[in-house]
């Protein structure tokens, strides 16, 4: 007597495999988005701690915003002990992630920040692409990967000469907050800020020692945050809150009663 064998035909197997592939194609991107959302949340938490330290520093220094870099009085060496960055200056308030200093770092060292200064979503290629974007500093503006990253965040610095822009939509007025005692001799104060809930002090970006021969220290924020977290970046505002801003935060504009167009998040006196 013949026995009937139970099993799957080749067509049935192919259909099952196709269904599994379709489900995987739907589920995996959802998992990737959920993972990035968790990273963005961790980055927001880091930025909140950093922003709290900025406010505490201002409270101890007559409302002065912590400068992006400050002279130490020590001789210059390959670890740049002649300068303290804003990351070093806030360590007594943060007490987390103090960046070590190393002599004679090789050009390709690429040391990462630690503690609250490290954003889990930071990618060197994304950062370089953001800097080189025509909507930011432009092609060729970015340094190659750094010798040492102090932070995956950048504090906003005042431009040389103070206010800039011609009040048009194509060239909006802006006056960045922050302190720069070395390049511009400008000391920014929290009391100068007219709209504290809409004025950015720190954002996603990078603070690092360049791999150029002179070991230049560079701080980048603002427009470079545009692609930090799938189409936008995290920002700390002068009133103490942090939030995600979609796209390039330097392209958000408003107009004052006199018809002057200005950068909404980067103008302290409007």
mmCIF file with all atom_site columns, N, CA and C in Angstrom, residues 5 20-21 31 42 78 92 102 105 110 112 148 150 176-177 205 228 231 243 253 255 259 270:
data_model
loop_
_atom_site.group_PDB
_atom_site.id
_atom_site.type_symbol
_atom_site.label_atom_id
_atom_site.label_alt_id
_atom_site.label_comp_id
_atom_site.label_asym_id
_atom_site.label_entity_id
_atom_site.label_seq_id
_atom_site.pdbx_PDB_ins_code
_atom_site.Cartn_x
_atom_site.Cartn_y
_atom_site.Cartn_z
_atom_site.occupancy
_atom_site.B_iso_or_equiv
_atom_site.pdbx_formal_charge
_atom_site.auth_seq_id
_atom_site.auth_comp_id
_atom_site.auth_asym_id
_atom_site.auth_atom_id
_atom_site.pdbx_PDB_model_num
ATOM 1  N N  . UNK A 1 5   ? 3.034  11.038 1.723  1.00 0.00 ? 5   UNK A N  1
ATOM 2  C CA . UNK A 1 5   ? 4.048  11.843 2.418  1.00 0.00 ? 5   UNK A CA 1
ATOM 3  C C  . UNK A 1 5   ? 3.565  13.294 2.536  1.00 0.00 ? 5   UNK A C  1
ATOM 4  N N  . UNK A 1 20  ? 8.424  36.238 4.992  1.00 0.00 ? 20  UNK A N  1
ATOM 5  C CA . UNK A 1 20  ? 9.384  36.560 6.051  1.00 0.00 ? 20  UNK A CA 1
ATOM 6  C C  . UNK A 1 20  ? 10.246 37.759 5.653  1.00 0.00 ? 20  UNK A C  1
ATOM 7  N N  . UNK A 1 21  ? 10.664 37.799 4.391  1.00 0.00 ? 21  UNK A N  1
ATOM 8  C CA . UNK A 1 21  ? 11.485 38.910 3.919  1.00 0.00 ? 21  UNK A CA 1
ATOM 9  C C  . UNK A 1 21  ? 10.717 40.227 3.976  1.00 0.00 ? 21  UNK A C  1
ATOM 10 N N  . UNK A 1 31  ? 12.944 48.917 14.183 1.00 0.00 ? 31  UNK A N  1
ATOM 11 C CA . UNK A 1 31  ? 13.927 48.699 15.249 1.00 0.00 ? 31  UNK A CA 1
ATOM 12 C C  . UNK A 1 31  ? 15.044 49.745 15.174 1.00 0.00 ? 31  UNK A C  1
ATOM 13 N N  . UNK A 1 42  ? 19.258 59.805 25.008 1.00 0.00 ? 42  UNK A N  1
ATOM 14 C CA . UNK A 1 42  ? 20.468 59.834 25.821 1.00 0.00 ? 42  UNK A CA 1
ATOM 15 C C  . UNK A 1 42  ? 21.260 61.108 25.557 1.00 0.00 ? 42  UNK A C  1
ATOM 16 N N  . UNK A 1 78  ? 52.054 69.700 22.775 1.00 0.00 ? 78  UNK A N  1
ATOM 17 C CA . UNK A 1 78  ? 51.237 68.964 21.815 1.00 0.00 ? 78  UNK A CA 1
ATOM 18 C C  . UNK A 1 78  ? 49.899 68.524 22.401 1.00 0.00 ? 78  UNK A C  1
ATOM 19 N N  . UNK A 1 92  ? 34.235 71.068 36.916 1.00 0.00 ? 92  UNK A N  1
ATOM 20 C CA . UNK A 1 92  ? 33.929 71.161 38.344 1.00 0.00 ? 92  UNK A CA 1
ATOM 21 C C  . UNK A 1 92  ? 32.425 71.165 38.601 1.00 0.00 ? 92  UNK A C  1
ATOM 22 N N  . UNK A 1 102 ? 46.997 64.151 26.269 1.00 0.00 ? 102 UNK A N  1
ATOM 23 C CA . UNK A 1 102 ? 48.084 63.275 25.878 1.00 0.00 ? 102 UNK A CA 1
ATOM 24 C C  . UNK A 1 102 ? 49.091 64.040 25.022 1.00 0.00 ? 102 UNK A C  1
ATOM 25 N N  . UNK A 1 105 ? 50.200 63.016 20.321 1.00 0.00 ? 105 UNK A N  1
ATOM 26 C CA . UNK A 1 105 ? 49.184 62.151 19.743 1.00 0.00 ? 105 UNK A CA 1
ATOM 27 C C  . UNK A 1 105 ? 49.440 61.995 18.245 1.00 0.00 ? 105 UNK A C  1
ATOM 28 N N  . UNK A 1 110 ? 42.312 60.081 16.841 1.00 0.00 ? 110 UNK A N  1
ATOM 29 C CA . UNK A 1 110 ? 40.851 60.108 16.848 1.00 0.00 ? 110 UNK A CA 1
ATOM 30 C C  . UNK A 1 110 ? 40.269 59.668 18.197 1.00 0.00 ? 110 UNK A C  1
ATOM 31 N N  . UNK A 1 112 ? 38.036 59.563 21.415 1.00 0.00 ? 112 UNK A N  1
ATOM 32 C CA . UNK A 1 112 ? 36.645 59.929 21.619 1.00 0.00 ? 112 UNK A CA 1
ATOM 33 C C  . UNK A 1 112 ? 36.431 60.575 22.984 1.00 0.00 ? 112 UNK A C  1
ATOM 34 N N  . UNK A 1 148 ? 41.816 64.439 18.786 1.00 0.00 ? 148 UNK A N  1
ATOM 35 C CA . UNK A 1 148 ? 41.112 64.196 20.039 1.00 0.00 ? 148 UNK A CA 1
ATOM 36 C C  . UNK A 1 148 ? 39.826 65.007 20.075 1.00 0.00 ? 148 UNK A C  1
ATOM 37 N N  . UNK A 1 150 ? 37.034 66.495 22.429 1.00 0.00 ? 150 UNK A N  1
ATOM 38 C CA . UNK A 1 150 ? 36.706 66.797 23.819 1.00 0.00 ? 150 UNK A CA 1
ATOM 39 C C  . UNK A 1 150 ? 35.222 66.555 24.089 1.00 0.00 ? 150 UNK A C  1
ATOM 40 N N  . UNK A 1 176 ? 25.301 86.085 17.754 1.00 0.00 ? 176 UNK A N  1
ATOM 41 C CA . UNK A 1 176 ? 25.444 84.883 18.570 1.00 0.00 ? 176 UNK A CA 1
ATOM 42 C C  . UNK A 1 176 ? 25.729 85.232 20.030 1.00 0.00 ? 176 UNK A C  1
ATOM 43 N N  . UNK A 1 177 ? 25.252 84.361 20.894 1.00 0.00 ? 177 UNK A N  1
ATOM 44 C CA . UNK A 1 177 ? 25.598 84.475 22.303 1.00 0.00 ? 177 UNK A CA 1
ATOM 45 C C  . UNK A 1 177 ? 26.967 83.844 22.547 1.00 0.00 ? 177 UNK A C  1
ATOM 46 N N  . UNK A 1 205 ? 27.271 68.866 17.869 1.00 0.00 ? 205 UNK A N  1
ATOM 47 C CA . UNK A 1 205 ? 28.377 69.380 17.070 1.00 0.00 ? 205 UNK A CA 1
ATOM 48 C C  . UNK A 1 205 ? 29.656 68.686 17.471 1.00 0.00 ? 205 UNK A C  1
ATOM 49 N N  . UNK A 1 228 ? 22.532 65.418 12.928 1.00 0.00 ? 228 UNK A N  1
ATOM 50 C CA . UNK A 1 228 ? 23.048 64.627 14.057 1.00 0.00 ? 228 UNK A CA 1
ATOM 51 C C  . UNK A 1 228 ? 22.126 63.465 14.417 1.00 0.00 ? 228 UNK A C  1
ATOM 52 N N  . UNK A 1 231 ? 17.880 63.938 10.618 1.00 0.00 ? 231 UNK A N  1
ATOM 53 C CA . UNK A 1 231 ? 17.183 65.105 10.127 1.00 0.00 ? 231 UNK A CA 1
ATOM 54 C C  . UNK A 1 231 ? 17.080 66.272 11.082 1.00 0.00 ? 231 UNK A C  1
ATOM 55 N N  . UNK A 1 243 ? 15.851 70.682 23.562 1.00 0.00 ? 243 UNK A N  1
ATOM 56 C CA . UNK A 1 243 ? 14.898 70.061 22.645 1.00 0.00 ? 243 UNK A CA 1
ATOM 57 C C  . UNK A 1 243 ? 15.541 69.811 21.285 1.00 0.00 ? 243 UNK A C  1
ATOM 58 N N  . UNK A 1 253 ? 13.910 81.671 10.781 1.00 0.00 ? 253 UNK A N  1
ATOM 59 C CA . UNK A 1 253 ? 13.980 83.137 10.786 1.00 0.00 ? 253 UNK A CA 1
ATOM 60 C C  . UNK A 1 253 ? 12.675 83.752 11.290 1.00 0.00 ? 253 UNK A C  1
ATOM 61 N N  . UNK A 1 255 ? 10.885 88.023 11.867 1.00 0.00 ? 255 UNK A N  1
ATOM 62 C CA . UNK A 1 255 ? 10.996 89.415 11.432 1.00 0.00 ? 255 UNK A CA 1
ATOM 63 C C  . UNK A 1 255 ? 10.540 90.326 12.560 1.00 0.00 ? 255 UNK A C  1
ATOM 64 N N  . UNK A 1 259 ? 10.874 95.300 10.350 1.00 0.00 ? 259 UNK A N  1
ATOM 65 C CA . UNK A 1 259 ? 11.031 94.595 9.082  1.00 0.00 ? 259 UNK A CA 1
ATOM 66 C C  . UNK A 1 259 ? 12.352 93.870 8.923  1.00 0.00 ? 259 UNK A C  1
ATOM 67 N N  . UNK A 1 270 ? 17.032 90.579 19.894 1.00 0.00 ? 270 UNK A N  1
ATOM 68 C CA . UNK A 1 270 ? 15.729 90.801 19.250 1.00 0.00 ? 270 UNK A CA 1
ATOM 69 C C  . UNK A 1 270 ? 14.697 89.796 19.777 1.00 0.00 ? 270 UNK A C  1
#
